[in-house]
């Protein structure tokens, strides 16, 4: 069995080599994306994997893969919106994914952002950088055990975040369209989002981006939040209306925002774009605010998560070829 891995990043190489050695299967690492120009490289391989946001929606790609006898594209991602799923189905190419690779990776960054903001770390660093080490009354902070954390979306990541916050002593409440039976003993469910927003000191978002979650947090419901609430978003950028968040941060309604994702993030995520590219954008604005912690979609980026993404995607290919059954298949 031979596998071709497209768009391999330097941080993934170690995980590929480890899996290849452990399974005694040849995996050829290719830096380039899976495109119409590069699909021919898949000739002679039994399976392919890729990890890319650039769309794979060209009919010719699926046609060629079928011709080469490759029946599956194993994506090293949770989401598969970059693939033309209907087209893949038409040509009998299964698209498989890694739905769960490390909820802790994302949940830990949510906790970290919340704690940073709660303890005024950015403000303290800023004052210290100009030689002001005083215990300014504006820098006194709340302790997490005196806070109520509202988890919006209590699936894999949300429930893990709730468990971690609870371990630090916070009171946890949750809201979800479909309640998670495993949440018993971790959080108390609220019947509506509004109820949660009224009671939470820290609001942590862990929802998928779908039609009814687009700009879920906006000026209409920010006004019902507690004064000095903190909003943490490690879900998807467009879960919040960022202009409304900025307005609330500037007016003092919100005490802070911890943002790993932004609606405009394709502008900069995983690229060395330079500061000129973000000049005058919301990204520059947020980076300059001392009540904002901004990271460029780094929540998933841990050794454990990358190792799992690589090994589970390769396992999906191996199991499919060995058993003739598809694993984590999203379109068949
Ligand atoms: P999940 O599917 O386990 O949980 C999502 C939860 O949201 C479910 O319990 C679902 O019932 C709930 N939900 C969906 N629509 C809702 C609505 N309209 N109102 C209330 N609840 C609703 O998903 P998981 O694995 O916990 O991931 C959550 C999100 O985290 C993903 O959709 C993704 O956007 C984001 N994510 C971010 C990463 C990062 O690096 N920043 C990495 C991985 C995921």
Short mmCIF file of C-alpha atoms and ligand atoms in Angstrom, two decimals:
data_model
loop_
_atom_site.label_atom_id
_atom_site.label_comp_id
_atom_site.label_asym_id
_atom_site.label_seq_id
_atom_site.Cartn_x
_atom_site.Cartn_y
_atom_site.Cartn_z
CA UNK A 1 0.00 0.00 0.00
CA UNK A 2 1.28 3.49 -0.93
CA UNK A 3 -0.24 6.77 0.19
CA UNK A 4 0.34 10.25 -1.23
CA UNK A 5 -0.04 13.16 1.20
CA UNK A 6 -0.71 16.55 -0.38
CA UNK A 7 -0.01 19.97 1.16
CA UNK A 8 2.16 18.61 3.93
CA UNK A 9 3.22 21.32 6.38
CA UNK A 10 6.60 21.24 8.16
CA UNK A 11 4.81 20.83 11.52
CA UNK A 12 3.12 17.63 10.22
CA UNK A 13 6.23 15.83 8.95
CA UNK A 14 7.11 14.21 12.29
CA UNK A 15 3.61 12.72 12.63
CA UNK A 16 3.70 11.34 9.07
CA UNK A 17 7.06 9.67 9.59
CA UNK A 18 5.92 8.16 12.90
CA UNK A 19 2.72 6.68 11.39
CA UNK A 20 4.56 5.39 8.33
CA UNK A 21 7.13 3.63 10.52
CA UNK A 22 4.59 2.19 12.93
CA UNK A 23 2.37 0.85 10.12
CA UNK A 24 5.15 -0.11 7.73
CA UNK A 25 3.37 1.71 4.90
CA UNK A 26 5.04 4.09 2.45
CA UNK A 27 3.71 7.66 2.68
CA UNK A 28 5.09 10.12 0.12
CA UNK A 29 5.02 13.73 1.31
CA UNK A 30 4.11 16.40 -1.21
CA UNK A 31 4.25 20.11 -0.35
CA UNK A 32 1.81 21.25 -3.05
CA UNK A 33 -1.98 21.35 -2.94
CA UNK A 34 -4.29 18.86 -4.61
CA UNK A 35 -5.23 20.69 -7.81
CA UNK A 36 -5.94 19.96 -11.43
CA UNK A 37 -2.21 20.40 -12.14
CA UNK A 38 -1.03 18.11 -9.34
CA UNK A 39 -3.65 15.34 -9.42
CA UNK A 40 -1.48 13.26 -11.79
CA UNK A 41 0.97 12.73 -8.95
CA UNK A 42 -1.66 10.41 -7.41
CA UNK A 43 -1.11 7.85 -10.19
CA UNK A 44 0.25 4.62 -8.71
CA UNK A 45 -0.91 5.38 -5.16
CA UNK A 46 -3.66 3.55 -3.28
CA UNK A 47 -4.91 6.53 -1.32
CA UNK A 48 -4.49 10.29 -0.97
CA UNK A 49 -4.78 12.71 1.91
CA UNK A 50 -4.79 16.49 1.89
CA UNK A 51 -5.35 19.43 4.21
CA UNK A 52 -6.35 22.55 2.38
CA UNK A 53 -8.78 25.45 2.34
CA UNK A 54 -8.27 25.98 -1.41
CA UNK A 55 -11.31 24.32 -3.01
CA UNK A 56 -11.18 20.89 -4.64
CA UNK A 57 -14.26 21.33 -6.78
CA UNK A 58 -12.96 20.73 -10.30
CA UNK A 59 -14.74 17.76 -11.90
CA UNK A 60 -11.54 16.73 -13.70
CA UNK A 61 -9.80 16.05 -10.37
CA UNK A 62 -12.40 13.47 -9.35
CA UNK A 63 -12.47 11.98 -12.83
CA UNK A 64 -8.68 11.48 -12.79
CA UNK A 65 -8.65 10.01 -9.28
CA UNK A 66 -11.26 7.47 -10.35
CA UNK A 67 -9.17 6.66 -13.42
CA UNK A 68 -6.11 6.04 -11.16
CA UNK A 69 -8.19 3.76 -8.90
CA UNK A 70 -8.12 6.12 -5.90
CA UNK A 71 -11.53 5.86 -4.25
CA UNK A 72 -11.10 8.26 -1.35
CA UNK A 73 -9.73 11.67 -0.43
CA UNK A 74 -8.90 11.59 3.25
CA UNK A 75 -9.03 15.14 4.56
CA UNK A 76 -6.82 16.04 7.52
CA UNK A 77 -9.52 18.42 8.77
CA UNK A 78 -12.85 18.27 10.57
CA UNK A 79 -14.72 20.35 7.99
CA UNK A 80 -15.03 19.27 4.36
CA UNK A 81 -16.72 22.33 2.83
CA UNK A 82 -13.72 22.79 0.49
CA UNK A 83 -14.64 19.66 -1.49
CA UNK A 84 -17.26 19.37 -4.21
CA UNK A 85 -19.12 16.63 -2.36
CA UNK A 86 -21.83 16.00 -4.97
CA UNK A 87 -19.23 15.78 -7.71
CA UNK A 88 -17.11 13.41 -5.62
CA UNK A 89 -20.15 11.20 -5.07
CA UNK A 90 -20.91 11.17 -8.78
CA UNK A 91 -17.44 9.74 -9.46
CA UNK A 92 -17.57 7.37 -6.49
CA UNK A 93 -14.83 9.19 -4.55
CA UNK A 94 -15.49 9.19 -0.82
CA UNK A 95 -14.44 12.24 1.20
CA UNK A 96 -13.43 11.24 4.70
CA UNK A 97 -12.55 13.56 7.58
CA UNK A 98 -11.32 13.69 11.18
CA UNK A 99 -14.34 14.90 13.14
CA UNK A 100 -12.67 14.72 16.54
CA UNK A 101 -8.93 15.22 16.93
CA UNK A 102 -8.49 17.00 20.24
CA UNK A 103 -11.32 18.98 21.84
CA UNK A 104 -8.85 19.89 24.60
CA UNK A 105 -6.67 21.85 22.19
CA UNK A 106 -9.46 24.32 21.46
CA UNK A 107 -10.97 24.27 24.94
CA UNK A 108 -7.61 25.05 26.57
CA UNK A 109 -7.13 28.17 24.42
CA UNK A 110 -10.64 29.35 25.33
CA UNK A 111 -9.74 29.01 29.01
CA UNK A 112 -6.38 30.68 28.43
CA UNK A 113 -7.96 33.68 26.63
CA UNK A 114 -10.57 34.05 29.37
CA UNK A 115 -7.93 33.94 32.13
CA UNK A 116 -5.68 36.42 30.30
CA UNK A 117 -8.54 38.90 30.07
CA UNK A 118 -9.82 38.26 33.58
CA UNK A 119 -6.35 38.93 35.05
CA UNK A 120 -5.69 42.00 32.81
CA UNK A 121 -2.42 40.49 31.57
CA UNK A 122 -2.21 42.62 28.40
CA UNK A 123 -2.91 45.84 30.34
CA UNK A 124 -0.35 44.96 33.03
CA UNK A 125 2.30 44.19 30.39
CA UNK A 126 1.53 47.48 28.62
CA UNK A 127 1.91 49.51 31.84
CA UNK A 128 5.12 47.65 32.74
CA UNK A 129 6.56 48.26 29.28
CA UNK A 130 6.62 52.00 30.09
CA UNK A 131 7.98 51.45 33.58
CA UNK A 132 4.67 51.59 35.47
CA UNK A 133 4.64 48.69 37.93
CA UNK A 134 1.98 50.14 40.26
CA UNK A 135 -1.04 48.26 41.61
CA UNK A 136 -3.37 50.51 39.71
CA UNK A 137 -6.99 50.11 40.88
CA UNK A 138 -8.07 49.53 37.26
CA UNK A 139 -5.88 46.42 37.14
CA UNK A 140 -7.46 44.59 40.06
CA UNK A 141 -9.16 41.45 38.78
CA UNK A 142 -11.93 39.03 39.54
CA UNK A 143 -11.13 35.41 40.41
CA UNK A 144 -12.56 32.73 38.15
CA UNK A 145 -14.26 31.01 41.13
CA UNK A 146 -16.39 34.13 41.56
CA UNK A 147 -17.49 33.97 37.92
CA UNK A 148 -20.24 32.22 36.02
CA UNK A 149 -19.06 30.88 32.67
CA UNK A 150 -21.70 30.46 29.95
CA UNK A 151 -20.90 27.77 27.40
CA UNK A 152 -22.81 28.29 24.16
CA UNK A 153 -22.71 25.03 22.20
CA UNK A 154 -22.11 22.11 24.56
CA UNK A 155 -20.78 19.53 22.10
CA UNK A 156 -17.30 17.99 22.18
CA UNK A 157 -15.31 21.22 22.57
CA UNK A 158 -17.89 23.18 24.58
CA UNK A 159 -18.29 20.44 27.16
CA UNK A 160 -14.50 20.05 27.46
CA UNK A 161 -14.18 23.82 28.00
CA UNK A 162 -16.95 23.65 30.61
CA UNK A 163 -15.13 20.84 32.42
CA UNK A 164 -11.84 22.78 32.43
CA UNK A 165 -13.49 26.00 33.69
CA UNK A 166 -15.29 23.98 36.35
CA UNK A 167 -11.96 22.51 37.43
CA UNK A 168 -10.77 26.07 38.07
CA UNK A 169 -13.75 26.62 40.34
CA UNK A 170 -16.17 28.56 38.10
CA UNK A 171 -19.93 28.10 38.10
CA UNK A 172 -20.90 26.73 34.67
CA UNK A 173 -24.12 27.26 32.73
CA UNK A 174 -24.81 26.11 29.17
CA UNK A 175 -27.07 26.61 26.21
CA UNK A 176 -27.50 24.26 23.27
CA UNK A 177 -30.22 23.46 20.78
CA UNK A 178 -29.68 19.79 21.61
CA UNK A 179 -28.65 19.07 25.18
CA UNK A 180 -25.63 16.82 25.72
CA UNK A 181 -26.45 13.91 28.08
CA UNK A 182 -22.80 13.90 29.25
CA UNK A 183 -23.18 17.46 30.58
CA UNK A 184 -24.83 16.26 33.81
CA UNK A 185 -22.70 17.31 36.75
CA UNK A 186 -20.68 19.74 34.63
CA UNK A 187 -23.16 22.49 33.82
CA UNK A 188 -26.69 23.67 34.38
CA UNK A 189 -28.63 24.19 31.16
CA UNK A 190 -30.52 27.40 30.44
CA UNK A 191 -33.61 27.19 28.22
CA UNK A 192 -32.67 30.16 26.06
CA UNK A 193 -29.52 31.92 24.88
CA UNK A 194 -30.86 35.15 26.39
CA UNK A 195 -31.08 33.57 29.87
CA UNK A 196 -27.45 32.46 29.59
CA UNK A 197 -26.27 35.87 28.34
CA UNK A 198 -27.98 37.64 31.24
CA UNK A 199 -26.24 35.48 33.86
CA UNK A 200 -22.73 34.81 32.51
CA UNK A 201 -19.58 36.79 33.36
CA UNK A 202 -17.67 34.91 30.66
CA UNK A 203 -19.37 33.71 27.48
CA UNK A 204 -17.51 31.07 25.48
CA UNK A 205 -18.74 30.18 21.98
CA UNK A 206 -18.41 26.60 20.68
CA UNK A 207 -20.97 26.41 17.89
CA UNK A 208 -20.70 25.53 14.22
CA UNK A 209 -21.28 28.35 11.74
CA UNK A 210 -24.63 27.69 10.07
CA UNK A 211 -27.42 29.99 8.90
CA UNK A 212 -29.00 30.36 12.33
CA UNK A 213 -25.70 30.97 14.14
CA UNK A 214 -24.43 33.71 11.76
CA UNK A 215 -23.84 36.87 13.87
CA UNK A 216 -25.48 35.08 16.80
CA UNK A 217 -23.82 37.59 19.11
CA UNK A 218 -24.70 41.13 18.07
CA UNK A 219 -25.65 44.50 19.52
CA UNK A 220 -29.21 43.37 20.30
CA UNK A 221 -28.08 40.68 22.70
CA UNK A 222 -24.82 42.30 23.84
CA UNK A 223 -27.03 44.84 25.57
CA UNK A 224 -28.65 42.15 27.74
CA UNK A 225 -25.24 40.81 28.86
CA UNK A 226 -23.86 41.75 32.27
CA UNK A 227 -21.73 44.89 32.33
CA UNK A 228 -18.07 43.85 32.22
CA UNK A 229 -18.82 40.50 30.57
CA UNK A 230 -16.04 38.80 28.61
CA UNK A 231 -16.75 37.13 25.25
CA UNK A 232 -14.47 34.33 24.03
CA UNK A 233 -14.82 33.01 20.48
CA UNK A 234 -12.85 29.96 19.39
CA UNK A 235 -15.70 28.69 17.17
CA UNK A 236 -15.99 30.56 13.87
CA UNK A 237 -15.47 34.30 13.27
CA UNK A 238 -18.92 34.98 11.89
CA UNK A 239 -20.61 33.73 15.08
CA UNK A 240 -20.19 37.33 16.25
CA UNK A 241 -20.80 40.69 14.63
CA UNK A 242 -17.30 42.02 15.21
CA UNK A 243 -18.27 45.69 14.72
CA UNK A 244 -20.84 45.33 17.51
CA UNK A 245 -18.24 43.64 19.74
CA UNK A 246 -15.73 46.47 19.13
CA UNK A 247 -18.37 49.09 19.91
CA UNK A 248 -19.21 47.34 23.19
CA UNK A 249 -15.51 47.04 24.11
CA UNK A 250 -14.96 50.74 23.39
CA UNK A 251 -18.02 51.86 25.32
CA UNK A 252 -16.95 49.75 28.32
CA UNK A 253 -20.03 47.51 28.17
CA UNK A 254 -17.79 44.48 27.58
CA UNK A 255 -14.64 44.04 29.69
CA UNK A 256 -12.85 41.97 27.09
CA UNK A 257 -12.91 39.76 24.03
CA UNK A 258 -10.75 36.68 23.41
CA UNK A 259 -10.83 35.90 19.71
CA UNK A 260 -9.12 33.02 17.95
CA UNK A 261 -11.28 33.41 14.86
CA UNK A 262 -12.47 36.37 12.80
CA UNK A 263 -14.87 36.53 9.87
CA UNK A 264 -12.13 38.11 7.71
CA UNK A 265 -9.42 35.65 8.76
CA UNK A 266 -8.66 34.30 5.26
CA UNK A 267 -6.77 37.59 4.90
CA UNK A 268 -4.03 36.37 7.21
CA UNK A 269 -4.47 32.87 8.70
CA UNK A 270 -1.31 30.76 8.48
CA UNK A 271 0.44 33.34 6.28
CA UNK A 272 3.29 35.75 6.88
CA UNK A 273 1.44 38.73 5.42
CA UNK A 274 3.27 41.63 7.04
CA UNK A 275 1.60 44.51 8.85
CA UNK A 276 0.88 46.52 5.70
CA UNK A 277 -1.76 43.99 4.60
CA UNK A 278 -3.80 44.43 7.78
CA UNK A 279 -3.45 48.23 7.94
CA UNK A 280 -6.82 49.91 8.39
CA UNK A 281 -8.62 46.59 8.92
CA UNK A 282 -10.49 45.29 11.92
CA UNK A 283 -7.49 43.03 12.62
CA UNK A 284 -5.18 46.02 13.20
CA UNK A 285 -7.85 47.65 15.34
CA UNK A 286 -8.30 44.59 17.57
CA UNK A 287 -4.54 44.03 17.89
CA UNK A 288 -4.22 47.56 19.27
CA UNK A 289 -6.91 47.14 21.93
CA UNK A 290 -5.68 46.27 25.42
CA UNK A 291 -8.93 44.46 26.32
CA UNK A 292 -8.61 42.06 23.38
CA UNK A 293 -6.60 38.86 23.03
CA UNK A 294 -6.36 37.92 19.37
CA UNK A 295 -4.84 34.74 17.94
CA UNK A 296 -4.97 33.78 14.26
CA UNK A 297 -6.85 30.46 14.34
CA UNK A 298 -4.29 28.77 16.56
CA UNK A 299 -6.70 26.95 18.91
CA UNK A 300 -6.30 23.57 17.21
CA UNK A 301 -2.52 23.96 16.89
CA UNK A 302 -1.11 21.56 19.48
CA UNK A 303 1.22 18.59 19.09
CA UNK A 304 -1.52 16.18 20.15
CA UNK A 305 -4.07 17.62 17.71
CA UNK A 306 -1.67 17.58 14.74
CA UNK A 307 -0.55 14.03 15.55
CA UNK A 308 -4.19 12.91 15.74
CA UNK A 309 -5.17 14.70 12.51
CA UNK A 310 -2.38 13.00 10.60
CA UNK A 311 -2.69 9.53 12.13
CA UNK A 312 -6.51 9.37 12.02
CA UNK A 313 -6.59 10.52 8.38
CA UNK A 314 -4.04 7.85 7.44
CA UNK A 315 -5.91 5.23 9.52
CA UNK A 316 -9.05 6.14 7.54
CA UNK A 317 -7.27 5.26 4.30
CA UNK A 318 -5.66 2.10 5.67
CA UNK A 319 -8.91 0.76 7.17
CA UNK A 320 -10.88 1.58 4.03
CA UNK A 321 -8.43 -0.25 1.78
CA UNK A 322 -8.04 -3.22 4.13
CA UNK A 323 -11.72 -3.72 4.91
CA UNK A 324 -13.35 -2.26 1.81
CA UNK A 325 -15.49 -0.12 4.13
CA UNK A 326 -15.18 3.65 4.41
CA UNK A 327 -14.35 5.32 7.71
CA UNK A 328 -15.53 8.80 8.82
CA UNK A 329 -17.16 9.17 5.45
CA UNK A 330 -19.11 12.35 4.85
CA UNK A 331 -20.57 11.96 1.38
CA UNK A 332 -21.48 8.36 0.61
P1 LIG B 1 -19.94 19.59 18.10
O1 LIG B 1 -20.76 19.27 16.90
O2 LIG B 1 -19.49 18.49 19.00
O3 LIG B 1 -20.73 20.67 19.02
C1 LIG B 1 -21.41 21.75 18.50
C2 LIG B 1 -22.63 21.98 19.37
O4 LIG B 1 -23.31 23.15 18.90
C3 LIG B 1 -23.65 20.82 19.31
O5 LIG B 1 -23.92 20.37 20.62
C4 LIG B 1 -24.87 21.43 18.65
O6 LIG B 1 -26.09 20.91 19.13
C5 LIG B 1 -24.71 22.90 19.01
N1 LIG B 1 -25.45 23.78 18.12
C6 LIG B 1 -25.46 23.78 16.77
N2 LIG B 1 -26.25 24.78 16.32
C7 LIG B 1 -26.73 25.41 17.41
C8 LIG B 1 -27.59 26.53 17.59
N3 LIG B 1 -28.12 27.19 16.54
N4 LIG B 1 -27.88 26.92 18.84
C9 LIG B 1 -27.35 26.26 19.89
N5 LIG B 1 -26.53 25.20 19.79
C10 LIG B 1 -26.23 24.79 18.55
O7 LIG B 1 -18.74 20.44 17.54
P2 LIG B 1 -17.31 20.68 18.25
O8 LIG B 1 -16.37 19.60 17.83
O9 LIG B 1 -17.52 20.92 19.70
O10 LIG B 1 -16.85 22.04 17.53
C11 LIG B 1 -17.51 23.27 17.76
C12 LIG B 1 -16.99 24.30 16.78
O11 LIG B 1 -15.63 24.65 17.12
C13 LIG B 1 -16.85 23.79 15.33
O12 LIG B 1 -18.09 23.87 14.65
C14 LIG B 1 -15.84 24.72 14.75
O13 LIG B 1 -16.53 25.84 14.21
C15 LIG B 1 -15.02 25.17 15.97
N6 LIG B 1 -13.62 24.72 15.89
C16 LIG B 1 -12.63 25.66 15.99
C17 LIG B 1 -11.29 25.31 15.90
C18 LIG B 1 -10.20 26.32 16.06
O14 LIG B 1 -9.01 25.99 15.80
N7 LIG B 1 -10.46 27.55 16.47
C19 LIG B 1 -10.90 23.91 15.66
C20 LIG B 1 -12.01 22.98 15.64
C21 LIG B 1 -13.32 23.39 15.72
#
